[in-house]
Amino acid sequence: MTTETTETKETGATGRGGPAVLVVQHEEDAGPGLVGERLVRTGLRLDVIRAWRGEALPETLGGHAGLLVLGGSANCEDDEAAPWLPRVRGLVREAVAGEVPLLGICLGGQVVAHALGGAVSRRARGPEAGAVPLRRLPAAEGDPVLGGVPEGAPAAQWHWDEVDRLPDGAVPLLTGDDCPYQAFRVGSAGWAVQFHPEVGADTVAAWAAVDGEDLRAAGGDPEAAVASVREAEPELRAVWGAVSEAWGAVVRARAGARGV
């Protein structure tokens, strides 16, 4: 299976048996990708809700063992453009309160911050795009999901907004030169990242085909962004695939303890 096929295929309910992770997908070209592939490999089942198509999110997490909120182009407070966001915020709060494993990616991470009392703003210095090296913060040591990320590991970026204030009690884990809150932990089993661990260069190239002119107008270089992700792709897949499996292990362990 090629990287492009892995990233863009429609997932639906993926995986046989095993604990189920509720996946909130906001856009057609922003699926679970590598993260979903690795979660299925760990024995989890993905229950993907394509919210932009009008597929209804559940009222509660119910029998789901985890919650994965993916990325997208909407602002995390734009309930008119994405009318399912209030329900997503409710599910995020339920996950944190109930210690159900949570992972928010890019827009999903911003939703986590906003839902729990943090703040998100437009980047005054323009969008961050391409493969960007990250730095570990002290709290990353021993973290069950991000503790193994090496210093300077690249991460694929494509975002115009960013978290500018963490929720009370949130623990920053990874940072970067141009974006302070690249990853943080909330509660006992919640994680949020600003970058895209789920994508490779083919997906970033597809985004550049749509948003490249906007990126260029804001001072970015879409061709360079795609090239940097393509060059870093083997390391991206190794590092963030391992992180995905580590989060999957948390989901499975918690599911067993909760009998889900």
Backbone as a ProteinNet text record, in pm:
[ID]
protein_1_A
[PRIMARY]
MTTETTETKETGATGRGGPAVLVVQHEEDAGPGLVGERLVRTGLRLDVIRAWRGEALPETLGGHAGLLVLGGSANCEDDEAAPWLPRVRGLVREAVAGEVPLLGICLGGQVVAHALGGAVSRRARGPEAGAVPLRRLPAAEGDPVLGGVPEGAPAAQWHWDEVDRLPDGAVPLLTGDDCPYQAFRVGSAGWAVQFHPEVGADTVAAWAAVDGEDLRAAGGDPEAAVASVREAEPELRAVWGAVSEAWGAVVRARAGARGV
[TERTIARY]
84.9	0	88.1	61.4	140.8	101.3	191	161.4	35.3	20.8	-95.4	-223.7	-224.5	-344.7	-375.9	-273.9	-295.8	-355.4	-311.4	-356.2	-493.9	-533.8	-654.3	-769.6	-749.9	-859.4	-968.7	-1093.9	-1202.5	-1195.9	-1207.6	-1181.4	-1309	-1412.6	-1534.6	-1505	-1573.7	-1544.2	-1432.1	-1313	-1194.5	-1140.6	-1093.8	-1041.8	-1149	-1106.1	-1200.5	-1192	-1306	-1306.8	-1222.3	-1192	-1107.7	-1183.2	-1126.6	-1188.8	-1204.1	-1308.6	-1337.6	-1294.7	-1231.5	-1196.7	-1291.2	-1356	-1439.5	-1349.3	-1358.5	-1274.4	-1363	-1332.8	-1406.2	-1325.2	-1379	-1313.1	-1388.6	-1317.8	-1380.4	-1386.2	-1295.2	-1286	-1248.3	-1281.5	-1255.2	-1106.9	-1022.8	-879.6	-799.3	-864.8	-795.3	-840.5	-812.8	-850.8	-746.3	-767	-676.6	-539.6	-523.2	-392.1	-305.2	-179	-81.7	-124.8	-182.6	-227.2	-331.2	-428.9	-531.1	-473.7	-381.6	-316.9	-250.6	-177.1	-105.6	-200.9	-309.4	-405.2	-471.2	-506.6	-563.6	-461.3	-334.7	-229.4	-219.9	-250.2	-244.3	-367	-463.5	-581.2	-703.2	-700.3	-815.8	-904.8	-1028.1	-1123.9	-1156.1	-1160	-1188.8	-1333.8	-1405	-1542.9	-1537.7	-1521.1	-1497.3	-1630	-1649.1	-1766.6	-1723	-1775.8	-1742.6	-1839.8	-1803.2	-1896.3	-1933.7	-1840.3	-1869.9	-1976.9	-1997.7	-2101.6	-2237.3	-2240.9	-2365.3	-2383.4	-2280.8	-2291	-2294.4	-2387.5	-2412.3	-2313.1	-2261.6	-2178.6	-2268.1	-2219.7	-2300.9	-2316.6	-2420.4	-2443.8	-2333.9	-2286.1	-2180.3	-2079.2	-1969.4	-1869.3	-1917.4	-2016.6	-2076.3	-1973.8	-1975.9	-1883.1	-1749.6	-1718.8	-1591	-1478.1	-1366	-1251.2	-1157.6	-1175.3	-1089.6	-1156.6	-1102.9	-1155	-1038.6	-1046	-945.5	-1013.4	-967.3	-1024.5	-920.3	-954.1	-859.6	-852.7	-770.6	-749.5	-850.3	-839.1	-927.2	-901.1	-963.4	-934.7	-1021.7	-1127.9	-1216.3	-1146.2	-1186.5	-1143.6	-1218.9	-1152.4	-1212.1	-1334.4	-1358.8	-1476.4	-1584	-1560.7	-1653.4	-1763.7	-1860.9	-1969.4	-2064.1	-2059.2	-2142.3	-2085.6	-1953.8	-1889.9	-1887.8	-1875	-1866.2	-1964.4	-2092.4	-2194.1	-2186.7	-2098	-2080.1	-1980.4	-1912.6	-1807.7	-1859.4	-1976.9	-2022.9	-2031.7	-2076.3	-2082.7	-1942.7	-1847.7	-1709.5	-1653.1	-1677.6	-1628.3	-1686.6	-1814.2	-1875.6	-1811.7	-1779.1	-1714	-1572.7	-1502.9	-1369.2	-1377.8	-1472.2	-1486.3	-1523.9	-1610.2	-1647.3	-1526.1	-1443.8	-1325.3	-1231.2	-1205.1	-1111.9	-1168.9	-1296.2	-1358.2	-1363.3	-1386.1	-1398.5	-1268.9	-1158.1	-1026.7	-1027.4	-1104	-1104.2	-992.6	-903.4	-792.5	-839.7	-771.6	-807.6	-682.5	-697.7	-588.9	-648.8	-604.4	-647.1	-532.6	-558.2	-455.8	-487.2	-395.8	-406.1	-538	-636.3	-764.8	-817.4	-801.1	-846.6	-778.3	-647	-575.8	-623.9	-656.5	-710.1	-848.2	-929.2	-1060.1	-1042.8	-945.4	-919.3	-885.6	-793.9	-755.1	-874.2	-948.9	-1063	-1171.7	-1200.4	-1307.7	-1277.6	-1149.7	-1110.2	-1067.3	-1091.8	-1065.4	-940.5	-868.4	-753.4	-797.3	-701	-732.6	-654.1	-717.4	-659.1	-668.7	-565.3	-567.1	-504.1	-529.7	-465.1	-318.6	-231.9	-89.1	-56.6	-13.9	18.3	136.5	225.8	345.5	323.6	200	169.1	168.3	118.6	104.9	239.1	234.2	350.3	323.9	414.8	393.8	526.7	517.8	637.3	685.3	795.4	854.4	937.6	903.1	963.6	1019.2	1143.2	1197.8	1133.6	1111.5	1051.5	1153.7	1126.5	1212.1	1131.9	1197.4	1135.9	1136.3	1031.3	1024.4	1041	1076	1105.6	995.6	869.6	760	744.6	811	803.2	870.7	966.7	1037	938.5	929.2	839.7	695.3	661.2	523.3	494.1	379.5	354.6	331.7	299.6	274	387.9	433.5	533.2	672	687.4	816.1	928.2	896.5	1000.3	1036.3	973.5	1003.6	1144.1	1232.5	1369.3	1377.4	1475.4	1500.9	1525.7	1457.1	1474.8	1395.4	1308	1228.2	1144.6	1135.5	1053.8	906.3	823.4	678.6	620.2	521.8	457.9	359	376.2	292.8	210.4	88.4	5.3	-106	-75.4	-177.3	-162.5	-278.4	-289	-318.5	-383.5	-416.2	-324.1	-319.6	-242.2	-294.2	-267.9	-301.2	-207.9	-265.4	-179.5	-193.6	-286.5	-294.7	-346.4	-270	-312	-423.3	-506.1	-604.1	-533.7	-601.8	-546.3	-512.3	-393.6	-350.9	-290.5	-296.5	-235.6	-83.2	-20.4	124.3	188.4	267.9	334.3	443.8	450	543.2	645	601.2	688.4	668.1	774.7	766.8	846.8	844.9	921	966.7	1050.3	1103.2	996.4	893.5	794.8	654.3	636.7	504.5	527	487.3	528.1	462.8	336.5	263.7	241.4	345.1	334.6	267.6	275.9	207.9	189.5	73.9	49.6	-42.6	-40.3	-122.4	-227	-348.3	-454.7	-509.5	-527.9	-578	-483.3	-537.3	-453.6	-435	-518.3	-512.9	-548.9	-524.4	-555.6	-431.2	-417.7	-303.9	-354.1	-283.2	-316.2	-187.2	-188	-70.1	-111.6	-22.3	-49.7	-17.5	68.6	117.3	32.2	78	1.2	80.6	70	141.4	84.4	-32.2	-102.9	-67	8.4	24.5	166.2	174.6	301.3	297.9	396.5	412.1	298.4	239.5	132.9	11.5	-21.5	-133.3	-100.2	20.7	59.8	59.7	100.2	94.9	-48.5	-140.9	-282.3	-333.2	-291.7	-330.6	-270.4	-145.9	-80.5	-150.7	-205.4	-277.4	-402	-458.9	-580	-546.5	-453.3	-425.1	-292.6	-223.5	-89.3	-84.8	-181.8	-181.2	-201.4	-287.8	-307.8	-179.4	-112.3	13.7	118.4	125.9	224	192.1	64.7	25.6	61.1	65.7	99.8	249.7	328.4	473.2	534.7	454.2	506.3	545.8	603.2	649.6	593.8	480.2	417.1	505.4	581	667.7	776.2	834.4	936.6	875.9	753.4	687.6	668.2	618.1	597.2	730	831.6	962.6	1022.4	1004.4	1061.5	992.8	861.8	789.8	830.9	847	886.7	1025.4	1117.4	1251.6	1250.1	1163.3	1159.2	1066.2	997	889.6	932.2	1046.4	1081.7	1088.5	1148.5	1156	1019.6	938.6	803.3	724.9	731.8	655.5	706.9	837.8	894.2	856.9	878.9	855.6	707.8	626	485	405	455.6	394.1	411.8	531.5	555.4	470	455.3	369.8	224.8	178.2	41.6	20.3	117.1	104.2	109.6	188.6	193.5	58.8	-5.5	-139.4	-237.9	-224.9	-310.4	-294.2	-171.4	-148.1	-218.9	-220.3	-293.9	-442.9	-494.5	-636.6	-668.6	-587.1	-614.6	-606.1	-506.7	-491.5	-610.1	-651.1	-764.9	-895.2	-907.1	-1027.2	-1039	-925.1	-928.3	-967.3	-914.4	-946.1	-1092	-1149.6	-1288.1	-1386.3	-1334.3	-1421.2	-1497.1	-1435.2	-1500.8	-1469.2
-119.6	0	124	218.1	339.1	433.3	528.6	628.3	705	745.5	824	746.1	617.6	537.6	528.6	507.3	498	625.2	740	866.6	908.2	871.9	930.9	832.5	706.1	612.4	641.5	612.2	629.8	516.6	556.5	460.1	398.7	480.9	429.5	356.8	243.8	159.3	65	90.3	16.2	-65.5	-186.9	-274.6	-374.3	-491	-596.2	-621.4	-608.2	-631.4	-528.9	-556.5	-467.3	-344.2	-270.1	-147.8	-46.4	34.4	130.3	271.3	339	480.2	562.7	661.2	753	855.7	866.3	956.2	1064.2	1189.5	1301.4	1355.6	1340.6	1390.2	1512.7	1624.7	1751.9	1777.9	1717.8	1744.4	1617.6	1616.4	1497.2	1465.1	1569.4	1545	1550.9	1526	1528.4	1409.3	1288.5	1166.4	1121.5	1005.2	959.5	914.1	883.2	857.4	760	799.2	714.1	683.1	780	755.7	644.1	653.6	549.1	413.5	412.8	287.5	219.4	297.3	240.2	200.7	274.6	237	103.4	85.3	-42.7	-154.2	-124.9	-224.3	-267.9	-177.2	-213.4	-290.3	-312.9	-390.3	-308.2	-179.3	-93.8	-87.6	-48.6	-28.4	120	175.5	316.9	335.8	416.8	454	598.1	614.6	745.9	813.7	931.9	1013.5	1126.4	1127.8	1232.1	1347.9	1433.9	1536.9	1633.7	1663.4	1760	1707.7	1576.7	1517.7	1515.3	1558.7	1555.8	1430.9	1345.3	1227.9	1273.2	1219.7	1268.9	1211.5	1298.1	1253.7	1200.7	1102.9	1052.5	1156.9	1141.5	1232.9	1220	1097.3	1071.6	976	955.5	860	716.6	693.7	562.2	452.8	352.4	240.7	263.6	386.3	412.2	416.4	358.7	351.5	470.5	551.9	667.2	765.5	887.9	993.7	1056.3	1054.8	1114.7	1224.1	1349.2	1463.4	1511.7	1505.6	1533.3	1682.3	1713.8	1852	1898.5	2026.7	2086.4	2235	2299.5	2440.4	2536.7	2489.9	2578.9	2632.9	2751.2	2800.9	2722.5	2695.2	2608.7	2670.3	2800	2865.9	2895.4	2855.2	2889.2	2784.5	2796.5	2698.9	2713	2826.7	2843.5	2763.3	2771.1	2694.9	2546	2510.8	2370.8	2349.8	2333.5	2330.8	2211.7	2116.4	2002.6	2031.9	2146.9	2174.9	2178.8	2234.7	2230	2087.6	1993.6	1854.5	1799.4	1836.2	1789.7	1842.8	1969.1	2025.3	1950.1	1914.7	1837.4	1701.4	1635.1	1504.3	1516	1624.6	1647.8	1661.8	1741.6	1760.7	1629	1550.7	1421.2	1329.6	1328.3	1241.9	1279	1408.4	1450.9	1421.3	1451.2	1426.9	1278.4	1194.7	1051.4	974.9	1045.8	984.8	885.3	919.9	842.5	897	813.9	864.2	952.4	1065.3	1169.3	1209.3	1230.7	1286.2	1386	1512.7	1615.9	1655.9	1661.1	1689.9	1822	1916.3	2047.3	2115	2127.3	2182.7	2107.9	1975	1897.6	1939	1967.2	2015.4	2151.8	2237.3	2368.4	2356.9	2263.2	2238.4	2195.3	2107.9	2063.6	2183.8	2268.3	2384.8	2475.3	2506.8	2598.1	2539.9	2411.5	2348.2	2347	2347.1	2335.3	2469	2579.3	2710.6	2779.7	2720.8	2787.3	2882.8	2933	3029.4	2997.4	3026.4	3003.9	3134.1	3168.9	3292.6	3270.8	3364.7	3364.5	3400.7	3333.2	3360.1	3493.2	3592.6	3723.8	3716.4	3618.8	3607.5	3515.9	3481.1	3400.8	3252.8	3171.8	3028.1	2957.9	2845.2	2756.5	2635	2607	2496.8	2428.8	2296.8	2218.9	2138.9	2068.5	1988	2079.2	2081.2	2173.3	2092.7	2118	2044.9	2090.5	1995.4	2023.1	2003.1	2067	2052.9	1993.4	1904.3	1843.2	1942	1939.9	2014.3	1916	1963.6	1870.5	1769.2	1810.7	1719.6	1606.3	1616.2	1506.4	1380.6	1398.4	1282.3	1193.2	1069.8	975.2	980.9	1074.4	1078.9	951.5	885.8	755.8	762.3	878.7	891.5	963	1074.9	1156.7	1146.9	1063.4	1053.1	1002.2	928.5	873.6	959.5	1076.2	1163.9	1221.8	1201.5	1251.6	1403.3	1462.8	1605.7	1638	1743.1	1784.3	1704.6	1617	1538	1629.6	1601.1	1685.2	1652.6	1754	1735.5	1812.5	1753.5	1819	1923.6	2046.3	2158.3	2212.2	2256.6	2326.5	2396.3	2512.6	2578.9	2729.9	2794.1	2940	2989.7	2905.8	2938.7	2860.1	2901	2825	2852.7	2761.5	2781.5	2888	2991.4	3093	3099.1	3021	3005.7	2866.3	2792.3	2657.2	2661.1	2558.4	2547.5	2534.4	2572.9	2555.9	2409.1	2385.9	2249.9	2173.6	2227.6	2158.1	2159	2053.8	2036.8	2041.8	2145.3	2149.7	2043.8	1977.2	1866.1	1890.7	1952.6	1981.3	2125.4	2187.4	2324.4	2336.4	2456.6	2483.3	2627.2	2660.6	2796.2	2898.2	2855.6	2950.1	2927.9	2827.8	2796.4	2735	2803	2758.1	2628.7	2606.6	2491	2388.8	2309.5	2208.2	2080.7	2053.2	1938	1961.9	1919.4	1931.4	1819.1	1797.1	1693.5	1759	1703.1	1750.7	1632.8	1651.8	1543.4	1425	1308.4	1188.9	1114.5	1143.8	1062.7	1141.7	1273.1	1355.8	1421.3	1418.8	1480.4	1563	1670.5	1755	1798.2	1799.4	1841.7	1944.5	2038.5	2141.4	2094	1995.1	1948.9	1833.6	1772.1	1665.8	1535.3	1453.7	1325.8	1225	1254.7	1157.7	1166.8	1270	1292.8	1268.7	1249.6	1248.2	1352.6	1348.5	1453.5	1457.3	1343.3	1344.4	1422.3	1405.6	1480.7	1628.8	1663	1803.6	1865.5	1789.9	1840.5	1867.6	1780.8	1804.3	1930.5	1952.5	2076.3	2197.8	2186.3	2297.9	2330.8	2229.5	2254.1	2338.4	2326.9	2402.7	2536.7	2534.3	2651.9	2720	2671.8	2722.2	2871.8	2923.7	3066.9	3149.1	3102.6	3172.4	3169.3	3054.3	3043	3137.4	3141.5	3229.5	3376	3412	3550	3591.7	3493	3521.1	3513.4	3495	3493.1	3356.2	3251.3	3115	3065.1	2948.3	2886.6	2744.6	2725.3	2592.1	2483.3	2514.3	2412.6	2368.6	2464.3	2429.7	2350.3	2384.3	2311.3	2165	2141.5	2003.3	1929.8	1996.1	1931.7	1893.6	1979.1	1948.9	1829.1	1817.1	1701.3	1575	1585.3	1467.2	1418.3	1511.5	1473.7	1408.2	1459	1408.9	1289.4	1247.5	1149.1	1019.2	959.2	836.2	857.7	969.4	996.6	1031	1104.4	1136.8	1008.5	915.2	791.4	710.1	708.9	631.8	693.7	824.5	890.4	893.5	942.4	962.2	833.7	736.6	604.5	542.4	556.9	504.9	577.7	709	785.6	738.8	714.8	666.9	533.4	444.5	314.9	329.8	426.3	449.7	499.3	589.4	633.3	516.9	434.9	316.9	223.5	210.5	125.6	181.9	315.4	378	347.6	359.7	330.2	187.5	93.6	-46.8	-74.5	-17.7	-39.7	17.4	137.1	200.9	126.1	78.3	4	-122.7	-190.7	-311.3	-282.2	-173.1	-137.2	-98.1	-34.7	11.5	-93.5	-200.5	-305.5	-262.4	-175	-127.6	-222.2
0	0	0	-86.4	-91.3	20.3	47.6	149.5	115.5	-11.5	-51.3	-27.2	-63.2	-40.9	107	187.9	331.9	386.5	337.2	393.7	346.9	225.6	170.3	154.3	177.5	160.6	263.4	227.5	321.4	422.9	548.9	653.5	709.4	737	795.9	924.4	945.1	1060.5	1019.3	1069.5	1027.4	1142.7	1111.7	1214.3	1255.4	1293.5	1331.3	1479.6	1545.9	1689.7	1761.8	1885.2	1961.8	2008	2102.4	2150.6	2037	2043.6	1937.9	1977.7	1883.6	1899.3	1813.7	1873.6	1798	1730.4	1597.7	1519.4	1458	1489	1430.6	1313.7	1192.2	1070.9	1022.4	1003.4	969.7	819.9	742.5	599	524	395.6	315.2	306.5	292.2	271.3	400.1	513.6	642.5	726.6	674.7	742.7	843.8	905.1	1010.7	963	834.1	776.8	853.9	872.7	940.8	1083.4	1151.4	1289.6	1290.1	1201.3	1195.9	1160.7	1065.3	1024.7	1144.1	1223.1	1336.5	1449.4	1467.9	1571.4	1538	1412.8	1371.1	1391.3	1364	1383.4	1528.8	1622	1764.3	1810.7	1720.2	1756.3	1789.3	1757.4	1781.1	1657.2	1679.1	1570.5	1562.8	1441.8	1422.7	1379.5	1455.9	1423.3	1373.1	1240.5	1182.4	1150.8	1208.8	1180.1	1088	965.5	868.1	887.8	980.5	1025.6	914.8	822.5	716.5	621.2	619.2	535.8	605.5	728.3	803.4	886.8	892.9	979.1	1124.5	1199.4	1335.4	1434.8	1519.2	1631	1741.8	1817.7	1928.4	2037.8	2117.2	2228.8	2333.6	2352.9	2451	2389.4	2458.3	2411.3	2423	2508.1	2517.1	2534.7	2444.7	2455.5	2388.2	2349.2	2284.5	2386.9	2347.3	2437.7	2423.6	2319.3	2298.4	2204.4	2200.6	2114.1	2038.8	1905.6	1818.2	1737.4	1754.7	1682.4	1582.2	1454.2	1347.2	1313.3	1211.7	1170.9	1067.5	1033.1	933.6	924.6	826.2	800.2	879.6	942.4	1017.6	1141.7	1183.5	1313.9	1421.1	1532.2	1634.3	1700.8	1679.6	1737	1633.2	1508.5	1400.6	1390.8	1478.7	1482.1	1363.2	1294.9	1175.8	1059.9	1041.5	933.6	964.2	1090.1	1132.8	1248.7	1218.7	1324.5	1419.1	1389.8	1479.4	1592	1586.9	1685.5	1829.7	1858.3	1998.4	2052.9	1969.7	2013.6	2036.8	1951	1968.3	2100.3	2129.9	2255.7	2374.7	2364.3	2472.3	2489.3	2378.2	2385.3	2442.8	2407.5	2463.5	2615.4	2662.8	2807.8	2875.8	2810.7	2866.5	2875.8	2771.5	2771.4	2884.7	2902.1	3006.9	3144.8	3164	3295	3327.3	3224.9	3246.6	3229.7	3204.9	3184.4	3068.4	2963.9	2840	2751.7	2700.3	2618.9	2503.6	2489.2	2392.9	2316.2	2185.8	2104.7	2007.5	2015.5	1922.9	1832.8	1701.4	1601.5	1532.6	1534.8	1470.1	1509	1420.2	1461.4	1583	1584.1	1698.9	1827	1820.6	1938.1	1981.7	1884.9	1917.2	1981	1932.3	1993.5	2139.3	2163.8	2301.5	2389.1	2343.7	2423.1	2449.7	2345.2	2358.2	2447.7	2430.2	2508.6	2657.5	2692.1	2833	2893.8	2821.6	2879.1	2831.3	2735.9	2677	2567.6	2490.5	2385	2259.4	2145.2	2012.9	1935.2	1860.2	1782.5	1646.1	1555.6	1424.6	1441.7	1369.6	1378.9	1310.4	1388	1330.7	1234.9	1254.1	1170.3	1050.7	1024.5	907.4	937.8	844.4	867.8	883.1	953.2	965.8	878.4	785.9	691.4	661.9	640.4	609.2	728.4	711.4	818.7	908.7	1036.8	1133.2	1250.2	1293.9	1408.9	1540.1	1629	1759.1	1870.2	1981.8	2099.2	2214.5	2287.5	2404	2521.6	2599.5	2724.2	2839.6	2958.8	3068.8	3096.6	3085.2	3117.9	3017.9	2902.6	2806.1	2859.3	2947.1	3003.8	3078.4	3034	3099.4	3053.7	2963.7	2914.9	2836.1	2861.4	2797.9	2647.8	2594.2	2450.7	2378.6	2431.8	2364.1	2425.5	2525.6	2593.3	2506	2399.8	2314	2195	2180.8	2067.1	2083.5	1988	2003.9	1988.2	2052.1	2037.2	1889.6	1841.1	1702.3	1601.6	1645.9	1552	1463.9	1333.5	1246.4	1262.7	1239	1239.5	1122.6	1055.5	941.1	991.2	943.7	987.3	869.6	902.5	804.2	881.7	939.8	1022.4	1020.1	1018.5	1021.7	1164.2	1245.7	1384.7	1477.1	1604.7	1702.1	1842.2	1932.9	2074.2	2130.6	2191.5	2253.1	2404.5	2460.4	2605.7	2636.7	2715.5	2751.4	2855.9	2859.4	2967.6	3102.6	3207.3	3341.6	3364.9	3415.8	3447.1	3332	3210	3096.3	3109	3058	3071.5	2932.9	2901	2770.9	2760.5	2645.6	2626.2	2515.6	2406.1	2292.6	2249.9	2203	2154.7	2026.4	1966.5	1845.6	1844	1749.9	1742.9	1706.5	1634.4	1582.4	1637.1	1721.2	1776.5	1914.4	2021.9	2154.7	2201.5	2165.7	2219.3	2108.3	2082.1	1978	2028.6	2156.4	2214.6	2362.9	2414.7	2558	2604.1	2733.3	2796	2884.6	2883.7	2971.5	3050.3	3179	3260.9	3261.6	3288.6	3300.2	3169.3	3067.9	2946	2821	2822.8	2706.7	2649.9	2517.7	2449.1	2331.5	2302.6	2187.7	2121	1986.9	1911.2	1807.7	1778.6	1678.5	1537.5	1525.5	1396.4	1344.6	1236.1	1169.1	1168.7	1273.5	1274.1	1175.6	1121.4	1037.3	889.4	846.3	702.7	654.2	522.4	451.4	341.1	253.1	153.3	52.8	19.2	-80.5	-30.3	96.6	151.6	160.8	204.8	212.3	72.4	-28.4	-166.1	-209.3	-167.3	-200.1	-131.5	-7.2	61.4	-8.8	-53.3	-120.5	-252.5	-318.2	-442.8	-418.5	-299.7	-266.1	-201.4	-105.7	-22.7	-55.5	-158.3	-185.2	-211.7	-286.3	-316.5	-189.9	-100.6	26.8	109.2	107.5	181.2	122.6	-9.2	-73.8	-45.4	-47.8	-20	121.9	212.9	352.8	378.2	272.2	286.4	291.9	274.3	277.8	139.8	136.8	12.3	6.8	-62.5	-62.3	-120.9	-226.9	-287.2	-189.7	-119	-20.1	95.2	133.8	242.4	204.8	84.3	38.9	30.2	-25.8	-41.2	93.3	193.9	325	389.5	369.3	424	349.7	218.6	141.3	185.4	207.1	249.7	387.8	475.2	613.3	630.8	525.3	541.3	610.3	578	651	802.4	844.2	988.4	1044.8	969.2	1014.3	1041.9	949.3	965	1083	1102.6	1213.4	1348.2	1362.5	1492	1527	1434.9	1469.8	1457.8	1381.6	1387.5	1524.8	1582.5	1717.2	1820.5	1805	1896	1885.3	1763.7	1744.1	1814.1	1802.2	1868.4	2019.9	2067.9	2212.5	2264.2	2189	2230.1	2221.8	2118.2	2108.2	2227.2	2277.4	2394.5	2517.2	2530.5	2640.8	2627.4	2505.6	2483.4	2523.3	2478.8	2509.4	2659.2	2725.7	2868.7	2945.2	2910.3	2977.8	2946.8	2822.9	2784.8	2868.7	2887.7	2968.7	3112	3165.9	3303.4	3319	3213.4	3219.7	3169.6	3111.8	3058.1	2932.8	2852.9	2731.3	2615.8
[MASK]
++++++++++++++++++++++++++++++++++++++++++++++++++++++++++++++++++++++++++++++++++++++++++++++++++++++++++++++++++++++++++++++++++++++++++++++++++++++++++++++++++++++++++++++++++++++++++++++++++++++++++++++++++++++++++++++++++++++++++++++++++++++++++++++++++++

